[in-house]
Coordinates of C-alpha atoms and ligand atoms in Angstrom, one line a residue:
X3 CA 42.8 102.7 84.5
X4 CA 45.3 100.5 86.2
X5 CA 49.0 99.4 84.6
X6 CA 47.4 96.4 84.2
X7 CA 44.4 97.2 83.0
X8 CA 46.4 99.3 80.2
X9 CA 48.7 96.4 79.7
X10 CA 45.3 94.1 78.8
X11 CA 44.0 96.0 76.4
X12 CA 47.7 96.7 74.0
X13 CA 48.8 94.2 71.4
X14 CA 50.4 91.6 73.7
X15 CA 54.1 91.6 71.6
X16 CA 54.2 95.5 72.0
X17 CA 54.1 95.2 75.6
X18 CA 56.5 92.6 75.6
X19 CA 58.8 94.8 73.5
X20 CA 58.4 97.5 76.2
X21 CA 59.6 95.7 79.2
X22 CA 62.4 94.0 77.3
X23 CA 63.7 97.5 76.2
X24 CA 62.9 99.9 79.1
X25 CA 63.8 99.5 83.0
X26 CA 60.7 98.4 84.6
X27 CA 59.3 101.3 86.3
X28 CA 60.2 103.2 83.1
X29 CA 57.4 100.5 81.3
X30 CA 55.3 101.0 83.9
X31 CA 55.2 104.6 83.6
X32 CA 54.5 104.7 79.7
X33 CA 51.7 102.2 80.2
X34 CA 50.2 105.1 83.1
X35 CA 50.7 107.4 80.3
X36 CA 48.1 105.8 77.7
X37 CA 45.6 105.1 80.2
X38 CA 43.8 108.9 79.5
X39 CA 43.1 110.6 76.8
X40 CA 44.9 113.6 76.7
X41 CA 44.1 117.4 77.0
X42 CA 43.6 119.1 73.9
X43 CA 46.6 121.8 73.2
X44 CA 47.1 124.3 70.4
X45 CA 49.8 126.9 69.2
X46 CA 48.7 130.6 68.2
X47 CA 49.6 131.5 64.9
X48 CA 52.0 134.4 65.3
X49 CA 51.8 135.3 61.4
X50 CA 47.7 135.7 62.2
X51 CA 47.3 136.8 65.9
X52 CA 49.1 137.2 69.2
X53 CA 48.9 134.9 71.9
X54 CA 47.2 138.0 73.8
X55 CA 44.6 137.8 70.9
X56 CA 43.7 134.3 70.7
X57 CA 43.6 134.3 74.7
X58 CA 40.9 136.9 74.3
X59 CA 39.1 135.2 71.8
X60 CA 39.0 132.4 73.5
X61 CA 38.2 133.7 76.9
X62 CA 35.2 135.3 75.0
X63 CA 34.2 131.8 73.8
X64 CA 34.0 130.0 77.1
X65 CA 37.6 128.2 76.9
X66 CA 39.7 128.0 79.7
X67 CA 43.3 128.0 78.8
X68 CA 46.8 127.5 80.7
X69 CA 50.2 128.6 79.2
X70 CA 53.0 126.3 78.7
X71 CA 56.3 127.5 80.3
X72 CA 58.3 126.8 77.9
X73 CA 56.8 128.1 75.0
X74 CA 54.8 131.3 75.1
X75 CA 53.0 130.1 71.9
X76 CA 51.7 127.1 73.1
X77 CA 48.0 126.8 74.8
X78 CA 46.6 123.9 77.0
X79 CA 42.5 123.9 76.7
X80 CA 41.0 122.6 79.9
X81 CA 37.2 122.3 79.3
X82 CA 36.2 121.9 75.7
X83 CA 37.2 119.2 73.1
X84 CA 39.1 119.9 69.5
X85 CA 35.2 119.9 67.3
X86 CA 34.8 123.1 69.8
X87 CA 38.1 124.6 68.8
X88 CA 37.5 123.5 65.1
X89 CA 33.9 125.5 65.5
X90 CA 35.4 128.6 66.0
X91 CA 35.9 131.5 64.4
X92 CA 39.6 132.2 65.3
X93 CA 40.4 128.3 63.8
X94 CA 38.6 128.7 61.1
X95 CA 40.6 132.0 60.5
X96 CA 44.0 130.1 60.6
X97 CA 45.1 131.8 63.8
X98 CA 45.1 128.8 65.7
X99 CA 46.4 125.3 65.2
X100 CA 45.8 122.7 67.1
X101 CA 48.7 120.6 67.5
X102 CA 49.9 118.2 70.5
X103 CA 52.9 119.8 72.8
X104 CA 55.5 117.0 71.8
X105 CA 55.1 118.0 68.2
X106 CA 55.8 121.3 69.1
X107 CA 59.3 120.9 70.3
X108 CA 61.2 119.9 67.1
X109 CA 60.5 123.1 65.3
X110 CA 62.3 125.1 68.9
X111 CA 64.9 122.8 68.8
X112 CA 65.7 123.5 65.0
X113 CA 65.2 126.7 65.1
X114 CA 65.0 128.0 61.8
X115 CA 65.8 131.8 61.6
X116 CA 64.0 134.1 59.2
X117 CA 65.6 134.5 56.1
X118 CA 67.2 130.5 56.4
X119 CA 66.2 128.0 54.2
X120 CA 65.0 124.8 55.6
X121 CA 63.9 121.1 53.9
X122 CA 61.1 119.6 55.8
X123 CA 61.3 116.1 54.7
X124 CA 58.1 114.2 55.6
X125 CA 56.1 117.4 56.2
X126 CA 51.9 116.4 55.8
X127 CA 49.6 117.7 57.5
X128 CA 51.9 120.2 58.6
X129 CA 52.4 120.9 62.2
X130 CA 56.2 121.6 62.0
X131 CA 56.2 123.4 58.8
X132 CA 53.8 126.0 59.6
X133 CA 55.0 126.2 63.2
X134 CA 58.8 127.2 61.3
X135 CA 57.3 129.3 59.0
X136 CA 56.1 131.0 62.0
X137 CA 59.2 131.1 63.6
X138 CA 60.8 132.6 60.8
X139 CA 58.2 134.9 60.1
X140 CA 57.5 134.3 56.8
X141 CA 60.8 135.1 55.8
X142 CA 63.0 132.2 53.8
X143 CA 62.1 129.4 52.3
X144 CA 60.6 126.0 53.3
X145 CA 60.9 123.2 50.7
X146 CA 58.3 120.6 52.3
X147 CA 58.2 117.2 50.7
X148 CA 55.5 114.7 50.8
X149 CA 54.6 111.2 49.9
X150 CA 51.2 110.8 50.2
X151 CA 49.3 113.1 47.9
X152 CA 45.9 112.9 49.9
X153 CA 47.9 114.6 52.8
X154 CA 50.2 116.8 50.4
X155 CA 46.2 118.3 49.8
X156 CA 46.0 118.2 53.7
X157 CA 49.5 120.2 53.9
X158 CA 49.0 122.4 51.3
X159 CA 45.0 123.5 52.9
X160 CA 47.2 124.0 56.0
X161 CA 49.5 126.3 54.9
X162 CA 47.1 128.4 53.1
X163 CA 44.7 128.6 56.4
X164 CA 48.0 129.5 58.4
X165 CA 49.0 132.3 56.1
X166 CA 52.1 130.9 55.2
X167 CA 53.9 131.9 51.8
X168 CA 57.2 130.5 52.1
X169 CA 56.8 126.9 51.8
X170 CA 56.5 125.5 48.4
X171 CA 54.8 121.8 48.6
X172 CA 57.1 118.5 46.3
X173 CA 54.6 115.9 46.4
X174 CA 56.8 113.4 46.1
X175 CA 59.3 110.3 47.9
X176 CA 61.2 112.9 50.2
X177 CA 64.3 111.1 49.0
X178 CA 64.1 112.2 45.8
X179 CA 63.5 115.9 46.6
X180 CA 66.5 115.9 48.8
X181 CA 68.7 115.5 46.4
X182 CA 67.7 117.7 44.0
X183 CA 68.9 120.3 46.2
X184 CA 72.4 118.5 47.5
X185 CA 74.0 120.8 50.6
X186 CA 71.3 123.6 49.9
X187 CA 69.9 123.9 53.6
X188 CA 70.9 126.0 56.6
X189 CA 68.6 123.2 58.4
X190 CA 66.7 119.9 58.1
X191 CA 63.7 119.0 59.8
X192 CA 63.3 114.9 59.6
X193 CA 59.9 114.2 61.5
X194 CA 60.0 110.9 60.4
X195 CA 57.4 108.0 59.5
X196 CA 57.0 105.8 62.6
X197 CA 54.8 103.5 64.8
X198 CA 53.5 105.6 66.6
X199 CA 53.5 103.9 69.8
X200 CA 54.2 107.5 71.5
X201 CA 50.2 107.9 70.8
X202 CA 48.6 105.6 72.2
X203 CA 45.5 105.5 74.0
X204 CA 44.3 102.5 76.0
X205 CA 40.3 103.5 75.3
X206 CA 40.7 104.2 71.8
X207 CA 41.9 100.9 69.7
X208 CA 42.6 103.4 66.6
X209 CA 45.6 104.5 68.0
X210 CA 47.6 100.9 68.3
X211 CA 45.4 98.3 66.2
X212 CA 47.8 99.0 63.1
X213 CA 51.0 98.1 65.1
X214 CA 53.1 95.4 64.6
X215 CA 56.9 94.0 64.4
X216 CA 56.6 93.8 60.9
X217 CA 55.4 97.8 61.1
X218 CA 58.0 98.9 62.8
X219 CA 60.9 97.2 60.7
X220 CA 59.3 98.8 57.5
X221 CA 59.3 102.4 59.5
X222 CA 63.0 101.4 60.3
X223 CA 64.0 101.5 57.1
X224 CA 62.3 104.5 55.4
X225 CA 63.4 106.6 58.5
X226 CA 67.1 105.4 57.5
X227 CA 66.7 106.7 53.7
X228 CA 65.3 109.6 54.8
X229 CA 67.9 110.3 57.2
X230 CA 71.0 110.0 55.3
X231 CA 68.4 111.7 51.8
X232 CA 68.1 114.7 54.8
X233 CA 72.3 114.7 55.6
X234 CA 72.8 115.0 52.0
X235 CA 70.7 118.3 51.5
X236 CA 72.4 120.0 54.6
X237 CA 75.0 122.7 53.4
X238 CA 78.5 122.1 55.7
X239 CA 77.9 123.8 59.2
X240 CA 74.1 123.5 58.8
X241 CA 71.5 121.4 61.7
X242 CA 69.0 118.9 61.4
X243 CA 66.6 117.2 63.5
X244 CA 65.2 114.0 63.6
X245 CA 62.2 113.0 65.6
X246 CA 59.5 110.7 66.1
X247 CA 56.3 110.2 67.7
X248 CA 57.7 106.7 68.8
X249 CA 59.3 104.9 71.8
X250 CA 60.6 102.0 70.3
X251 CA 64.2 102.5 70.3
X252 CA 65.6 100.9 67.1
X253 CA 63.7 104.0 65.4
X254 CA 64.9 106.3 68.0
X255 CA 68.0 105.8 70.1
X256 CA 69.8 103.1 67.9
X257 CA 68.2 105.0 64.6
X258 CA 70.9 107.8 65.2
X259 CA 73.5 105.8 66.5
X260 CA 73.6 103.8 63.2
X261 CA 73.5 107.1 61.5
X262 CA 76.4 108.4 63.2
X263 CA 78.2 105.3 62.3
X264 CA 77.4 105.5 58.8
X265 CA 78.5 109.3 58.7
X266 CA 81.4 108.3 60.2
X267 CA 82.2 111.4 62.4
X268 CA 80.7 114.0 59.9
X269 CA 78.1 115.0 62.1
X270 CA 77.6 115.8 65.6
X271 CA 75.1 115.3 68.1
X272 CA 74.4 118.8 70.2
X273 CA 72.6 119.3 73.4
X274 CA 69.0 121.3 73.2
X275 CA 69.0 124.6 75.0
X276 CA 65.0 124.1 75.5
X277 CA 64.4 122.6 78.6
X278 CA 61.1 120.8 78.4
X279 CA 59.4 119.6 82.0
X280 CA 59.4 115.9 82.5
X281 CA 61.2 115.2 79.1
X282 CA 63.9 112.5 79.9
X283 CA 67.7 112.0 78.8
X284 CA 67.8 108.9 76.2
X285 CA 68.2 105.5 76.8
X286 CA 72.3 104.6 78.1
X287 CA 71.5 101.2 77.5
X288 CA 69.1 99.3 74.8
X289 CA 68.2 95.3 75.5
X290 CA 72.1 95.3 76.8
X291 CA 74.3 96.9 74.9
X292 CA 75.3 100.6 76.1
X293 CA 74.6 102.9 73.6
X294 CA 76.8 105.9 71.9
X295 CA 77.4 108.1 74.9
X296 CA 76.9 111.2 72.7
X297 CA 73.0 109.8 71.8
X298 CA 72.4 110.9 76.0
X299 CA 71.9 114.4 74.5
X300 CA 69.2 113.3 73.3
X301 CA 65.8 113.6 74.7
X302 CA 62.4 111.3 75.0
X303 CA 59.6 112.5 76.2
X304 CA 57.5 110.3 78.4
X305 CA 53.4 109.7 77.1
X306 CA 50.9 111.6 79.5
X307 CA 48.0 113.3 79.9
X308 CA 49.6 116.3 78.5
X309 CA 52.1 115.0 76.3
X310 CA 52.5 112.2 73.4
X311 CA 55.1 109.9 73.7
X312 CA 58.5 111.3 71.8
X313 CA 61.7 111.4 70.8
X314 CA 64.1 114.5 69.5
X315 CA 67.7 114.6 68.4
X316 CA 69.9 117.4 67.2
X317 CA 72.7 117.1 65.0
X318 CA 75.2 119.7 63.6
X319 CA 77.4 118.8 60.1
X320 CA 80.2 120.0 60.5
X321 CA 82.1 122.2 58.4
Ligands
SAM30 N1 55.9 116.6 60.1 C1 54.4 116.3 60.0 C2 53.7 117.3 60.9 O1 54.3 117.7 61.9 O2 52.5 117.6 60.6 C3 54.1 114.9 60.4 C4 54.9 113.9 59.6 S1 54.4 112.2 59.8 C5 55.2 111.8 61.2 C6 55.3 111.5 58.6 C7 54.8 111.8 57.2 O3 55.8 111.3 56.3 C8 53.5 111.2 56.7 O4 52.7 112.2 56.2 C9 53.9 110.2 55.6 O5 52.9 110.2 54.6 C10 55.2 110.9 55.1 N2 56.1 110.0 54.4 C11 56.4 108.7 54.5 N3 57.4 108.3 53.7 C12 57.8 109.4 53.0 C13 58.8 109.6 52.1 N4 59.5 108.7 51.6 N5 58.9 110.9 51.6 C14 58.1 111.9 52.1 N6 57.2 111.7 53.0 C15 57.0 110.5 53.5

């Protein structure tokens, strides 16, 4: 499908939005990223299987697969589609989840260590948190907060399939579970609510019929109270991450720039050791105005065939 084509089929005032706040070959490109669906990825469980395992298993079951260089959990499926993977026995079993790359790069970029504890603040279905309960090998504790009780079920399924013991589920305003705990956390994961425009798939309407202006305001300010609910329950010294499956850059670039400002130099933003092919320094400039130069630490990642559209930021408190 053509840039054109692509552009056709989007709500017109998103594209619009896109070409005011991104260099033109920069729109271009994100609109060549929504014009095919994607392949379908998934991450091994470690606390189920090894990735030697599940690339047996799934050898066994007809599934080509390709590893991901930058994270030796991570699987790229070449021929089948996700009601294949969910058919199996190995996904049934919780040793697989499927999950897209992107999503996969907060939880390296935190890094939770076992033994830590870590507040996931908008956790459901559970991507991140089982991924860092992996990470930290079921060692620790996760406090994983969540609005919506229909996915807090989802979540809580999740967690059980994966194996994972840590994570005790608050179904409830993230905001409010923060600061119950104030300066308890070695880290912070904030995955935030967003627009989603980082998923979008020209063939499928699902994916960008809900969005609008009006959307992305109300995501705008929910990702601030989370944010600053988040910087609250970090102990001194501790990291967080924020991150979205969004392009639009007031709830990605200018979201932690204003956050900076309001914490008035009591966090810092770090640069990621991970280095992720094809994932892109953040915006200098948005609609004019140069940014923070410390926000170019930053990184968005760029929708295509093999990744969603995102965006991932690391910040230390200091101590
Ligand atoms: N981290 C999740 C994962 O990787 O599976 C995805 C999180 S999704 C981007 C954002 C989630 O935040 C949604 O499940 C939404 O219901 C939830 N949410 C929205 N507002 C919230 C709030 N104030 N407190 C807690 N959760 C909230």
């Amino acid at each position: 499908m053509s840039v054109r084509a692509v552009r056709s089929k989007l709500p017109g005032e998103f594209v619009d939005e896109l070409y005011r706040a991104f260099p033109i070959s920069e729109a271009d490109r994100i609109l060549r990223g929504f014009a095919r669906r994607r392949y379908v990825t998934l991450r091994a469980n470690t606390l189920k299987a090894t990735v030697d395992e599940v690339l047996s298993e799934l050898k066994r079951a007809g599934v080509k697969c390709q590893r991901v260089p930058w994270y030796s959990d991570a699987l790229v499926i070449q021929n089948k589609r996700e009601q294949y993977i969910e058919s199996l026995e190995l996904y049934v079993q919780g040793k697989v989840y499927l999950q897209s790359l992107s999503s996969m790069i907060p939880p390296l970029v935190l890094a939770p260590q076992p033994g830590e504890t870590v507040l996931d603040i908008a956790a459901a279905p559970g991507s991140k948190t089982t991924q860092m309960a992996a990470l930290m090998q079921n060692r620790g504790r996760i406090v994983a907060a969540e609005i919506d009780r229909m996915r807090a079920e989802r979540l809580m399924f999740n967690l059980e399939r994966q194996g994972v013991t840590i994570a005790e589920v608050f179904t409830r305003d993230g905001v409010i579970v923060a600061d119950e705990f104030p300066e308890s956390f070695d880290r912070v994961l904030v995955d935030a609510p967003c627009s989603g425009e980082g998923l979008f798939i020209a063939s499928q309407p699902a994916t960008y019929n809900h969005w609008s202006r009006r959307m992305c305001k109300r995501c705008a300010v929910s990702q601030r109270r989370l944010f600053d609910a988040a910087a609250r329950a970090l102990k001194p010294g501790g990291a967080m991450v924020y991150s979205t499956c969004t392009l639009n850059p007031d709830e990605n670039e200018l979201m932690v720039e204003s956050f900076l400002k309001r914490w008035d130099h009591e966090f810092e933003v770090l640069p990621m050791k991970l280095q992720v092919q094809g994932w892109a320094p953040a915006l200098e400039q948005v609609k004019g105005r140069i940014v923070m130069p410390e926000i170019r630490h930053t990184r968005r990642v760029f929708p295509s065939q093999l990744m969603e559209g995102f965006y991932v930021a690391l910040l230390a408190k200091k101590g």
